[in-house]
Structure formats: structure tokens, C-alpha cells
Tab-separated table of C-alpha atoms in Angstrom:
chain	number	residue	atom	x	y	z
A	255	UNK	CA	93.704	138.539	119.539
A	256	UNK	CA	93.699	134.751	120.085
A	257	UNK	CA	91.899	133.161	122.797
A	258	UNK	CA	91.675	129.344	123.680
A	259	UNK	CA	89.239	128.322	126.391
A	260	UNK	CA	88.957	125.041	128.264
A	261	UNK	CA	90.525	123.003	125.340
A	262	UNK	CA	90.190	119.222	126.056
A	263	UNK	CA	91.514	116.434	123.929
A	264	UNK	CA	92.238	112.828	124.362
A	265	UNK	CA	93.968	110.108	122.295
A	266	UNK	CA	92.007	106.911	123.112
A	267	UNK	CA	92.109	106.657	126.889
A	268	UNK	CA	94.926	109.162	127.227
A	269	UNK	CA	93.819	112.595	128.160
A	270	UNK	CA	96.355	115.056	126.535
A	271	UNK	CA	94.813	118.400	127.088
A	272	UNK	CA	92.772	118.798	130.276
A	273	UNK	CA	91.186	122.145	129.796
A	274	UNK	CA	93.740	124.568	128.547
A	275	UNK	CA	93.138	128.302	128.643
A	276	UNK	CA	95.477	130.583	126.724
A	277	UNK	CA	95.210	134.107	125.399
A	278	UNK	CA	97.661	135.752	123.084
A	279	UNK	CA	97.826	139.476	122.353
A	280	UNK	CA	98.791	141.018	118.988
A	281	UNK	CA	102.589	141.201	118.784
A	282	UNK	CA	103.123	138.626	121.603
A	283	UNK	CA	105.981	136.159	121.239
A	284	UNK	CA	104.883	133.354	123.506
A	285	UNK	CA	107.113	130.345	124.127
A	286	UNK	CA	105.446	127.148	125.334
A	287	UNK	CA	107.643	124.952	127.369
A	288	UNK	CA	107.126	121.904	129.367
A	289	UNK	CA	108.011	118.071	129.619
A	290	UNK	CA	107.569	115.855	126.570
A	291	UNK	CA	104.153	114.410	126.092
A	292	UNK	CA	102.385	117.207	127.937
A	293	UNK	CA	100.407	118.442	125.001
A	294	UNK	CA	102.414	121.391	123.775
A	295	UNK	CA	102.452	120.407	120.065
A	296	UNK	CA	98.865	119.245	120.352
A	297	UNK	CA	97.766	122.450	121.607
A	298	UNK	CA	99.460	124.314	118.835
A	299	UNK	CA	97.712	121.974	116.238
A	300	UNK	CA	94.396	122.628	117.979
A	301	UNK	CA	94.583	126.279	116.860
A	302	UNK	CA	94.684	125.365	113.102
A	303	UNK	CA	92.591	122.305	113.633
A	304	UNK	CA	95.104	119.704	112.643
A	305	UNK	CA	93.891	117.850	115.521
A	306	UNK	CA	90.369	117.973	116.829
A	307	UNK	CA	89.645	118.899	120.329
A	308	UNK	CA	86.626	117.209	122.071
A	309	UNK	CA	85.593	120.504	123.542
A	310	UNK	CA	86.584	124.161	124.140
A	311	UNK	CA	86.362	127.387	122.153
A	312	UNK	CA	88.626	129.502	120.054
A	313	UNK	CA	88.279	133.214	119.427
A	314	UNK	CA	90.500	134.848	116.757
A	315	UNK	CA	89.700	138.469	116.721
A	316	UNK	CA	85.948	138.649	115.610
A	317	UNK	CA	85.915	134.978	114.802
A	318	UNK	CA	84.519	132.538	117.338
A	319	UNK	CA	84.224	128.754	117.173
A	320	UNK	CA	83.045	126.117	119.493
A	321	UNK	CA	85.158	122.919	118.822
A	322	UNK	CA	82.138	120.798	119.638
A	323	UNK	CA	80.414	122.337	116.558
A	324	UNK	CA	83.416	123.153	114.351
A	325	UNK	CA	82.448	124.594	110.969
A	326	UNK	CA	84.567	124.357	107.822
A	327	UNK	CA	84.348	128.157	107.038
A	328	UNK	CA	85.751	129.140	110.478
A	329	UNK	CA	88.500	126.484	110.270
A	330	UNK	CA	89.644	127.730	106.884
A	331	UNK	CA	89.456	131.333	108.038
A	332	UNK	CA	91.773	130.429	110.938
A	333	UNK	CA	94.076	128.444	108.753
A	334	UNK	CA	94.396	131.362	106.247
A	335	UNK	CA	95.396	133.657	109.206
A	336	UNK	CA	97.936	131.315	110.755
A	337	UNK	CA	100.998	129.515	109.408
A	338	UNK	CA	102.834	126.706	111.011
A	339	UNK	CA	106.500	125.613	111.014
A	340	UNK	CA	106.819	121.918	111.712
A	341	UNK	CA	109.316	119.885	113.780
A	342	UNK	CA	109.754	117.499	110.837
A	343	UNK	CA	109.902	120.334	108.259
A	344	UNK	CA	107.077	118.828	106.171
A	345	UNK	CA	108.119	120.596	102.985
A	346	UNK	CA	106.554	119.238	99.855
A	347	UNK	CA	109.117	116.740	98.519
A	348	UNK	CA	107.919	116.895	94.792
A	349	UNK	CA	108.564	120.758	94.619
A	350	UNK	CA	111.730	122.828	94.528
A	351	UNK	CA	112.388	125.342	97.353
A	352	UNK	CA	110.831	128.090	95.191
A	353	UNK	CA	107.774	126.072	94.352
A	354	UNK	CA	107.315	125.156	97.928
A	355	UNK	CA	107.056	128.827	98.809
A	356	UNK	CA	105.011	129.891	95.737
A	357	UNK	CA	102.514	127.037	95.664
A	358	UNK	CA	100.338	128.091	98.656
A	359	UNK	CA	100.235	131.590	97.230
A	360	UNK	CA	99.056	130.395	93.786
A	361	UNK	CA	96.771	127.584	94.874
A	362	UNK	CA	95.209	128.885	98.073
A	363	UNK	CA	95.566	132.727	97.784
A	364	UNK	CA	94.951	132.724	94.004
A	365	UNK	CA	97.819	135.153	93.345
A	366	UNK	CA	99.383	135.297	89.762
A	367	UNK	CA	102.551	133.304	89.136
A	368	UNK	CA	104.514	136.511	88.830
A	369	UNK	CA	103.315	137.969	92.144
A	370	UNK	CA	103.750	134.608	93.916
A	371	UNK	CA	107.345	134.338	92.498
A	372	UNK	CA	108.220	137.875	93.637
A	373	UNK	CA	106.897	137.199	97.190
A	374	UNK	CA	108.621	133.769	97.338
A	375	UNK	CA	112.006	135.181	96.234
A	376	UNK	CA	111.724	138.011	98.781
A	377	UNK	CA	111.015	135.494	101.575
A	378	UNK	CA	113.794	133.100	100.419
A	379	UNK	CA	116.201	135.944	100.401
A	380	UNK	CA	115.026	136.805	103.946
A	381	UNK	CA	115.867	133.287	105.281
A	382	UNK	CA	119.097	133.107	103.228
A	383	UNK	CA	118.035	130.496	100.730
A	384	UNK	CA	118.030	132.424	97.402
A	385	UNK	CA	120.815	130.210	96.109
A	386	UNK	CA	118.975	127.069	96.786
A	387	UNK	CA	115.750	128.098	95.293
A	388	UNK	CA	115.915	125.481	92.481
A	389	UNK	CA	117.098	122.675	94.790
A	390	UNK	CA	114.636	119.884	95.713
A	391	UNK	CA	114.200	118.985	99.444
A	392	UNK	CA	116.298	115.794	99.111
A	393	UNK	CA	119.219	118.062	98.150
A	394	UNK	CA	119.017	120.255	101.307
A	395	UNK	CA	120.358	119.855	104.887
A	396	UNK	CA	117.954	119.860	107.805
A	397	UNK	CA	118.528	123.574	108.568
A	398	UNK	CA	117.884	124.521	104.967
A	399	UNK	CA	114.733	122.422	105.055
A	400	UNK	CA	113.518	124.152	108.079
A	401	UNK	CA	114.364	127.591	106.592
A	402	UNK	CA	112.236	126.614	103.497
A	403	UNK	CA	109.441	125.844	105.846
A	404	UNK	CA	109.747	129.216	107.570
A	405	UNK	CA	109.852	130.993	104.247
A	406	UNK	CA	106.704	129.115	103.039
A	407	UNK	CA	104.984	130.136	106.230
A	408	UNK	CA	106.057	133.721	106.091
A	409	UNK	CA	105.033	134.092	102.397
A	410	UNK	CA	101.388	133.566	103.224
A	411	UNK	CA	101.526	136.721	105.396
A	412	UNK	CA	99.994	135.137	108.497
A	413	UNK	CA	98.695	137.097	111.490
A	414	UNK	CA	100.052	134.356	113.768
A	415	UNK	CA	103.143	132.105	113.302
A	416	UNK	CA	103.071	128.752	114.999
A	417	UNK	CA	106.493	127.224	115.557
A	418	UNK	CA	106.303	123.488	116.565
A	419	UNK	CA	109.816	122.631	117.993
A	420	UNK	CA	111.465	123.964	114.902
A	421	UNK	CA	114.979	122.883	115.983
A	422	UNK	CA	114.244	119.541	117.633
A	423	UNK	CA	114.997	117.528	114.540
A	424	UNK	CA	118.202	119.243	113.651
A	425	UNK	CA	121.849	118.364	114.114
A	426	UNK	CA	123.248	120.648	116.812
A	427	UNK	CA	125.499	122.444	114.388
A	428	UNK	CA	122.441	123.380	112.211
A	429	UNK	CA	120.307	124.757	115.171
A	430	UNK	CA	121.938	128.145	115.235
A	431	UNK	CA	121.067	129.016	111.576
A	432	UNK	CA	117.334	128.280	112.214
A	433	UNK	CA	117.278	130.093	115.542
A	434	UNK	CA	118.763	133.140	113.913
A	435	UNK	CA	115.983	133.241	111.266
A	436	UNK	CA	113.271	132.684	113.931
A	437	UNK	CA	114.714	135.539	116.027
A	438	UNK	CA	114.597	137.687	112.938
A	439	UNK	CA	110.974	136.671	112.303
A	440	UNK	CA	109.765	137.227	115.858
A	441	UNK	CA	111.611	140.539	116.326
A	442	UNK	CA	109.688	141.791	113.233
A	443	UNK	CA	106.618	142.082	115.463
A	444	UNK	CA	104.653	139.108	114.055
A	445	UNK	CA	102.576	137.311	116.788
A	446	UNK	CA	104.299	134.064	117.459
A	447	UNK	CA	103.663	130.938	119.430
A	448	UNK	CA	106.714	128.755	119.826
A	449	UNK	CA	106.910	125.294	121.264
A	450	UNK	CA	110.548	124.684	122.115
A	451	UNK	CA	113.077	122.953	124.355
A	452	UNK	CA	115.648	125.686	123.718
A	453	UNK	CA	115.150	127.417	127.129
A	454	UNK	CA	117.897	130.164	126.542
A	455	UNK	CA	116.411	131.021	123.204
A	456	UNK	CA	112.799	131.084	124.551
A	457	UNK	CA	113.964	133.418	127.302
A	458	UNK	CA	115.770	135.733	124.876
A	459	UNK	CA	113.096	136.181	122.232
A	460	UNK	CA	109.840	135.842	124.091
A	461	UNK	CA	107.796	138.380	126.068
A	462	UNK	CA	105.782	135.633	127.622
A	463	UNK	CA	106.381	132.023	128.634
A	464	UNK	CA	103.813	129.409	129.221
A	465	UNK	CA	104.678	126.329	131.108
A	466	UNK	CA	102.492	123.287	130.338
A	467	UNK	CA	102.241	120.263	132.577
A	468	UNK	CA	99.877	117.313	132.382
A	469	UNK	CA	97.697	118.941	129.840
A	470	UNK	CA	97.078	122.279	131.432
A	471	UNK	CA	98.825	125.614	131.577
A	472	UNK	CA	100.668	125.379	134.934
A	473	UNK	CA	102.471	128.621	134.701
A	474	UNK	CA	102.254	131.703	132.602
A	475	UNK	CA	104.371	134.838	132.904
A	476	UNK	CA	107.295	136.920	131.770
A	477	UNK	CA	110.562	135.289	131.032
A	478	UNK	CA	112.004	136.720	134.299
A	479	UNK	CA	109.120	135.399	136.315
A	480	UNK	CA	109.331	131.960	134.767
A	481	UNK	CA	113.033	131.434	134.677
A	482	UNK	CA	114.391	133.578	137.493
A	483	UNK	CA	111.736	133.038	140.033
A	484	UNK	CA	109.647	129.992	139.243
A	485	UNK	CA	106.779	129.736	141.743
A	486	UNK	CA	105.498	126.385	140.516
A	487	UNK	CA	107.397	123.462	141.954
A	488	UNK	CA	107.004	121.367	138.845
A	489	UNK	CA	108.298	124.256	136.736
A	490	UNK	CA	111.310	124.626	139.005
A	491	UNK	CA	112.098	120.921	138.769
A	492	UNK	CA	111.624	120.988	134.943
A	493	UNK	CA	113.818	123.958	134.527
A	494	UNK	CA	116.546	122.363	136.590
A	495	UNK	CA	116.410	119.237	134.611
A	496	UNK	CA	116.479	121.086	131.243
A	497	UNK	CA	119.231	123.527	132.224
A	498	UNK	CA	121.385	120.677	133.697
A	499	UNK	CA	120.891	118.740	130.475
A	500	UNK	CA	121.920	121.682	128.307
B	117	UNK	CA	117.197	71.860	65.108
B	118	UNK	CA	114.990	74.726	63.889
B	119	UNK	CA	113.955	75.062	60.339
B	120	UNK	CA	114.451	78.710	59.049
B	121	UNK	CA	111.567	78.932	56.597
B	122	UNK	CA	109.165	77.421	59.148
B	123	UNK	CA	110.412	79.932	61.858
B	124	UNK	CA	109.886	82.935	59.535
B	125	UNK	CA	106.302	81.811	58.644
B	126	UNK	CA	105.484	81.161	62.317
B	127	UNK	CA	106.974	84.390	63.464
B	128	UNK	CA	104.870	86.332	60.974
B	129	UNK	CA	101.738	84.449	62.109
B	130	UNK	CA	102.319	84.848	65.871
B	131	UNK	CA	103.394	88.463	65.601
B	132	UNK	CA	99.964	89.132	64.059
B	133	UNK	CA	98.431	88.553	67.511
B	134	UNK	CA	100.736	91.014	69.251
B	135	UNK	CA	98.706	94.313	68.553
B	136	UNK	CA	95.457	92.685	69.820
B	137	UNK	CA	97.062	91.200	72.774
B	138	UNK	CA	98.650	94.453	73.687
B	139	UNK	CA	95.279	96.198	73.132
B	140	UNK	CA	93.559	93.862	75.568
B	141	UNK	CA	96.401	94.345	78.095
B	142	UNK	CA	96.192	98.091	77.867
B	143	UNK	CA	92.398	98.127	78.312
B	144	UNK	CA	92.750	95.689	81.267
B	145	UNK	CA	95.443	97.661	82.796
B	146	UNK	CA	93.649	100.991	82.554
B	147	UNK	CA	90.339	99.695	83.988
B	148	UNK	CA	91.893	97.591	86.710
B	149	UNK	CA	94.095	100.584	87.801
B	150	UNK	CA	91.129	102.870	87.887
B	151	UNK	CA	88.994	100.429	89.813
B	152	UNK	CA	91.916	99.462	92.111
B	153	UNK	CA	92.698	103.193	92.686
B	154	UNK	CA	89.017	103.854	93.790
B	155	UNK	CA	89.215	100.879	96.107
B	156	UNK	CA	92.433	101.997	97.641
B	157	UNK	CA	91.143	105.482	98.182
B	158	UNK	CA	88.010	104.255	99.838
B	159	UNK	CA	90.215	102.142	102.097
B	160	UNK	CA	92.769	104.903	102.715
B	161	UNK	CA	89.935	107.297	103.760
B	162	UNK	CA	88.381	104.621	105.822
B	163	UNK	CA	84.921	104.868	104.397
B	164	UNK	CA	82.580	102.636	106.502
B	165	UNK	CA	80.661	99.819	104.823
B	166	UNK	CA	82.548	100.496	101.538
B	167	UNK	CA	85.751	99.495	103.253
B	168	UNK	CA	84.196	96.151	104.390
B	169	UNK	CA	82.792	95.474	100.858
B	170	UNK	CA	86.066	96.104	99.295
B	171	UNK	CA	87.791	93.714	101.677
B	172	UNK	CA	85.319	90.972	100.807
B	173	UNK	CA	85.911	91.725	97.105
B	174	UNK	CA	89.581	91.569	97.431
B	175	UNK	CA	89.516	88.271	99.365
B	176	UNK	CA	87.164	86.773	96.696
B	177	UNK	CA	89.122	87.918	93.625
B	178	UNK	CA	92.573	87.300	95.063
B	179	UNK	CA	91.533	83.838	96.155
B	180	UNK	CA	89.699	82.394	93.190
B	181	UNK	CA	91.873	81.056	90.375
B	182	UNK	CA	91.760	83.367	87.425
B	183	UNK	CA	90.688	80.611	85.005
B	184	UNK	CA	87.569	80.067	87.130
B	185	UNK	CA	86.778	83.764	87.058
B	186	UNK	CA	87.184	83.683	83.193
B	187	UNK	CA	84.801	80.705	82.991
B	188	UNK	CA	82.304	82.322	85.365
B	189	UNK	CA	82.444	85.402	83.211
B	190	UNK	CA	82.157	83.427	80.053
B	191	UNK	CA	78.968	81.567	81.149
B	192	UNK	CA	77.497	84.064	83.597
B	193	UNK	CA	78.058	87.556	82.056
B	194	UNK	CA	76.064	87.190	78.803
B	195	UNK	CA	72.709	86.318	80.530
B	196	UNK	CA	73.478	88.913	83.193
B	197	UNK	CA	74.079	91.630	80.588
B	198	UNK	CA	70.940	90.609	78.735
B	199	UNK	CA	68.988	90.798	82.027
B	200	UNK	CA	70.316	94.260	82.918
B	201	UNK	CA	69.749	95.554	79.473
B	202	UNK	CA	66.155	94.310	79.672
B	203	UNK	CA	65.644	96.206	82.892
B	204	UNK	CA	66.248	99.487	81.151
B	205	UNK	CA	64.260	98.505	78.140
B	206	UNK	CA	66.972	97.477	75.740
B	207	UNK	CA	66.610	94.308	73.815
B	208	UNK	CA	70.202	93.001	73.618
B	209	UNK	CA	71.282	89.381	73.195
B	210	UNK	CA	73.993	89.004	75.759
B	211	UNK	CA	75.426	86.021	74.022
B	212	UNK	CA	76.584	88.263	71.210
B	213	UNK	CA	79.139	89.797	73.621
B	214	UNK	CA	82.604	89.138	72.029
B	215	UNK	CA	84.561	86.662	74.096
B	216	UNK	CA	87.587	89.010	74.286
B	217	UNK	CA	85.266	91.498	76.205
B	218	UNK	CA	84.324	88.784	78.684
B	219	UNK	CA	87.959	87.951	79.081
B	220	UNK	CA	88.946	91.480	79.618
B	221	UNK	CA	86.150	91.942	82.250
B	222	UNK	CA	87.208	88.735	84.113
B	223	UNK	CA	90.957	89.615	84.158
B	224	UNK	CA	90.137	93.299	85.083
B	225	UNK	CA	87.955	92.023	88.033
B	226	UNK	CA	90.916	89.900	89.316
B	227	UNK	CA	93.763	92.314	88.662
B	228	UNK	CA	91.733	95.183	90.215
B	229	UNK	CA	92.014	93.551	93.572
B	230	UNK	CA	95.832	93.381	93.275
B	231	UNK	CA	96.008	96.972	91.872
B	232	UNK	CA	94.080	98.069	94.986
B	233	UNK	CA	96.923	96.818	97.212
B	234	UNK	CA	99.620	98.434	94.891
B	235	UNK	CA	97.967	101.842	95.162
B	236	UNK	CA	97.121	101.484	98.895
B	237	UNK	CA	100.843	100.682	99.427
B	238	UNK	CA	101.813	103.817	97.499
B	239	UNK	CA	99.292	105.850	99.475
B	240	UNK	CA	100.582	104.613	102.854
B	241	UNK	CA	104.092	105.452	101.758
B	242	UNK	CA	103.066	109.117	101.444
B	243	UNK	CA	104.466	111.183	104.480
B	244	UNK	CA	101.357	112.542	106.220
B	245	UNK	CA	103.391	115.537	107.558
B	246	UNK	CA	103.161	117.096	104.149
B	247	UNK	CA	99.345	116.745	104.292
B	248	UNK	CA	99.386	118.492	107.693
B	249	UNK	CA	101.473	121.233	106.200
B	250	UNK	CA	99.164	121.694	103.199
B	251	UNK	CA	96.007	121.804	105.391
B	252	UNK	CA	97.593	124.186	107.704
B	253	UNK	CA	98.263	126.525	104.778
B	254	UNK	CA	94.545	126.230	103.648
B	255	UNK	CA	94.760	123.536	100.947
B	256	UNK	CA	91.461	121.868	100.366
B	257	UNK	CA	91.673	118.004	100.220
B	258	UNK	CA	91.479	118.199	96.433
B	259	UNK	CA	94.234	120.637	96.168
B	260	UNK	CA	96.424	118.591	98.561
B	261	UNK	CA	95.684	115.492	96.427
B	262	UNK	CA	96.425	117.081	93.146
B	263	UNK	CA	99.354	119.287	94.020
B	264	UNK	CA	101.250	117.166	96.568
B	265	UNK	CA	99.908	113.700	97.045
B	266	UNK	CA	99.259	112.447	93.541
B	267	UNK	CA	102.623	113.294	92.046
B	268	UNK	CA	104.423	111.345	94.744
B	269	UNK	CA	102.067	108.390	94.980
B	270	UNK	CA	102.037	107.720	91.227
B	271	UNK	CA	105.748	107.484	91.146
B	272	UNK	CA	105.890	105.322	94.222
B	273	UNK	CA	103.449	103.028	92.438
B	274	UNK	CA	105.257	102.860	88.987
B	275	UNK	CA	107.371	99.782	89.674
B	276	UNK	CA	104.568	97.629	90.944
B	277	UNK	CA	102.218	98.910	88.221
B	278	UNK	CA	104.747	97.818	85.669
B	279	UNK	CA	104.702	94.446	87.191
B	280	UNK	CA	101.034	94.263	86.871
B	281	UNK	CA	101.232	94.897	83.094
B	282	UNK	CA	103.205	91.776	82.644
B	283	UNK	CA	100.990	89.847	84.939
B	284	UNK	CA	98.116	90.976	82.757
B	285	UNK	CA	99.871	89.923	79.606
B	286	UNK	CA	100.371	86.438	81.015
B	287	UNK	CA	96.893	86.296	82.445
B	288	UNK	CA	95.420	86.934	79.005
B	289	UNK	CA	96.961	83.727	77.709
B	290	UNK	CA	94.245	81.987	79.751
B	291	UNK	CA	91.778	83.491	77.250
B	292	UNK	CA	92.683	80.440	75.052
B	293	UNK	CA	90.223	78.571	77.229
B	294	UNK	CA	87.394	80.733	75.844
B	295	UNK	CA	88.638	80.939	72.337
B	296	UNK	CA	90.333	84.429	72.495
B	297	UNK	CA	93.368	84.482	70.329
B	298	UNK	CA	96.294	86.170	71.888
B	299	UNK	CA	100.121	85.579	71.498
B	300	UNK	CA	100.077	82.238	73.227
B	301	UNK	CA	96.885	81.044	71.620
B	302	UNK	CA	98.174	82.055	68.192
B	303	UNK	CA	101.424	80.079	68.740
B	304	UNK	CA	99.307	77.110	69.749
B	305	UNK	CA	97.080	77.337	66.673
B	306	UNK	CA	100.015	77.854	64.318
B	307	UNK	CA	101.815	74.844	65.813
B	308	UNK	CA	98.654	72.690	65.553
B	309	UNK	CA	98.684	73.307	61.830
B	310	UNK	CA	102.256	72.459	61.134
B	311	UNK	CA	103.210	70.364	64.202
B	312	UNK	CA	106.304	72.645	64.860
B	313	UNK	CA	105.312	73.154	68.489
B	314	UNK	CA	108.766	73.885	69.892
B	315	UNK	CA	109.340	76.527	67.253
B	316	UNK	CA	106.040	78.213	67.851
B	317	UNK	CA	106.388	78.266	71.675
B	318	UNK	CA	110.059	79.490	71.488
B	319	UNK	CA	108.724	82.337	69.300
B	320	UNK	CA	106.003	83.166	71.813
B	321	UNK	CA	108.667	83.167	74.657
B	322	UNK	CA	110.838	85.547	72.705
B	323	UNK	CA	107.942	87.900	71.998
B	324	UNK	CA	106.935	87.841	75.646
B	325	UNK	CA	110.467	88.618	76.656
B	326	UNK	CA	110.791	91.416	74.250
B	327	UNK	CA	107.531	93.069	75.478
B	328	UNK	CA	108.678	92.576	79.140
B	329	UNK	CA	112.023	94.272	78.265
B	330	UNK	CA	110.303	97.131	76.589
B	331	UNK	CA	107.799	97.638	79.288
B	332	UNK	CA	110.327	97.402	82.112
B	333	UNK	CA	112.790	99.740	80.310
B	334	UNK	CA	110.072	102.311	79.542
B	335	UNK	CA	108.741	102.211	83.059
B	336	UNK	CA	112.228	102.676	84.506
B	337	UNK	CA	112.849	105.690	82.220
B	338	UNK	CA	109.317	107.139	83.069
B	339	UNK	CA	110.059	106.750	86.748
B	340	UNK	CA	113.485	108.370	86.466
B	341	UNK	CA	112.179	111.288	84.541
B	342	UNK	CA	109.357	111.940	86.829
B	343	UNK	CA	111.316	111.393	90.064
B	344	UNK	CA	113.344	114.495	89.609
B	345	UNK	CA	113.354	115.412	93.316
B	346	UNK	CA	115.310	112.354	94.627
């Protein structure tokens, strides 16, 4: 369904992605783990072109694009089929919770106000935020903000959900409410890529784990292969550190 | 100390200059804000060449005293307007340009350089994560600007834009140098006829203070009513 080949990207003199290959099948829930600064978030943002790789290709079903000759139509087509949940929530501060979820449906998908409202209310109910629909972001907790972000992403009916460290900015007591929603989303069968440091959660919800190190995919396998019998020494070291920390 | 009948007469005369002063201030504010916003957007989007030209403009107009700009406009603009009109076949005597127009152009040119910084500051205060979110959902740059960025940037700019209205009001008083009669100039003229200088300038001070109070209060209310999300 989604295939990235030889993705390279650098910030100034720092090479962040060194030729990443990654393919995702429909219905996959892929967790991307790895040390900080190894390019996990950057890779996710390459998919919807929020960052611009210097080279590499992306194939999204029938759609193919070479990043060296990126074209606007292909980028827009990919963006319309994906939705991202951000580490910093990135909800629109000038809109209520309901408006945040409705706005992309009205502005981008050209749905009527009534239809958009109906979809938005359904998604808000799904993430448990119906009671907060008229609140502004400044009146919400981190967990509620992130659930707004998730509802907004779900409302556009994406083929692929991209979760970028969705719980990293949350207070510990708010993490579980967001993980519960993500678990509900991923178990519904939607293809998902999740960058996370929540190892146990990744193990529980994913059917594949990708370990990134120094800008490349260093290991790729089932949760059992990655967590129970890590073949890669860097992966073993990383898991030891992460599990000791948590 | 003050004579009541003189005060009343002076108040009536000086007040007569208020509508025209406010009109000039409004025109200057609108045009300087539009020009400043275009400059700020060009800088924010990092447009090459334009960015450097705007930098030079800002250095020039922030550095040159306003009164010099007004005189440059007064002496330089009429022949320039006449020359430009002749290029497109219009026979226009540039020296017929009203002085208040030359004043407004001069003040607008200067204030635009400051407005550019106000708008740039407001644009920079915008959290770019929201722009990432909008783009990831398929918003075009125009949609992102209209729906998300503009409403937030405008409100962030209101306090500084209010300041600039009062700066413009005061700057227009330099128009006296080229015979434009605003509140200050009217008080000067009124006093020159009856020699009650203190009365005339105190009246002008009170009028300026009332305008400052009204503008500041209105801007605060506008900001509060628009900033419903904080």
C-alpha cells in the first residue's frame, strides 16, 4: 500500500535520513521506535511532505512520486489520504473543539456544514470529547487536546494514520486516556504508523515494529522478533535502556 | 488663570480640526498597515531580492527624521507626480496636489516601515505547528492563512497597531511645517490670533488625551471580543 524507497534527508550538514526503505501493507499497525534524533519523526513527515527529502521515492497504491521531482498534485493526493497526529497536538487555537474537527471537512473536502458537523460529532463521541465540543484549546488539558487532534485526523477518513509521538508531551497521568483512544483506532483496522517511546504499548498494538538507528531502518519485524529476541546489538542496547528507564 | 469665554471660543475652533485630523490619521493608518503587511509577508516568506529591498526601505524610513521626509515629499513629490503623469500622457500640474495628501504620503511612508515590524512580530508569534497540521490535512497556503493564521495574527497585532494610531496622530502635527491644519496647527493658529497660547495648547492636549483614551479603550474591547479563545 505504502512504500518508501531510499529516502535521504539532511538538515544542513547533519544527515538525518540515510536511505530509508519502508513498506506498509493495508491494515498494518507499524510502530517506529529508536533513539531520539534518529529520524523517526522526520520519516513520518516525509510521507506527507511536511519535510522535503533530498532524494527517494514514495509509492501510495497507484500513486508514485520521486522526491527529487515532487509535484503538487501528488503531494496533495497523499495528504488527502493520510492524517497526522502531532506530538505538540497542533490544534487550531482560534477554533473550538468542534470547529477544529469540522473545518478540514468543510474547507478541504467541501462537505456541507451539516454533514461536517455530523461527522465531527461522531468522531468527538468516539474519542470521548462530546462534552467539550464548544471549548477552546486553551480550556483543555493535554490529553483532551491530543484527543481533539485524533478526532480531527479520523474525521477526514484517511487511509493511513500517522501518529508522531502522541503521548510524549503529556503529563504521565494523561497518557493512558490517549493510548486508550489510539488503541481503539488501530484496532479498527485502519493502517497506522506510530512513532513512540511507549515500548509496551507498541508491543501490544502493533503487528510490526521498525527500529530506526542513525537514519536507517536497522531492524524490522514482528513485536516478538523485536522485543523478545532482538538480533541487532544496537536494538538490544536500546531496548535495555528504554525498559530500564520505564 | 483661564478665562472661560476665551476657552469656549478656542475649544470650538480647535475642535473643528478634529474630524480632518482623524480622517488623515485613518487614511495613513490604513495605507501604512496595508504596505507594512505586504512587507512583513514578503519577509516572512523570505522572498529573495524583495526581502533585501524591504530591508533597505526600513532602514531608510526608520532612520530619517519624519520632518525631513515630509519636506522631501513636499518639494519632491509634485514634480515627480507631474513627470509620472506625463509618461502616461496625462497633463497634470503636480503642484496642485493638496498639501495634506503630501503629508499623508510622507507619514504613510515612514509609518509603513514600523508597521512592517509590528506585523512581522505578530506573524513570528504564530505557532508553526498549526501550519504543519493544516498542510497535513490538505489546506492550501491561502486556506491556511485565511482560516487559521490571519485570525490569530491580527489579534496578536492589535495592541501594537493601536500604538501606531496614536503615533500617527502625533506625527501629523508635523504637517504644520507644510501648512496642513490639524489639531495642533489649529491650536497654534487660534492662539496666534488672541495670544492665549496656554489655553489653546491645554485644549489641544485634552483633545489628544481624549482621542488616546477612546482609541485605547476601543482597541482593548475589540481585542477582548475577538480573542474569545484565550
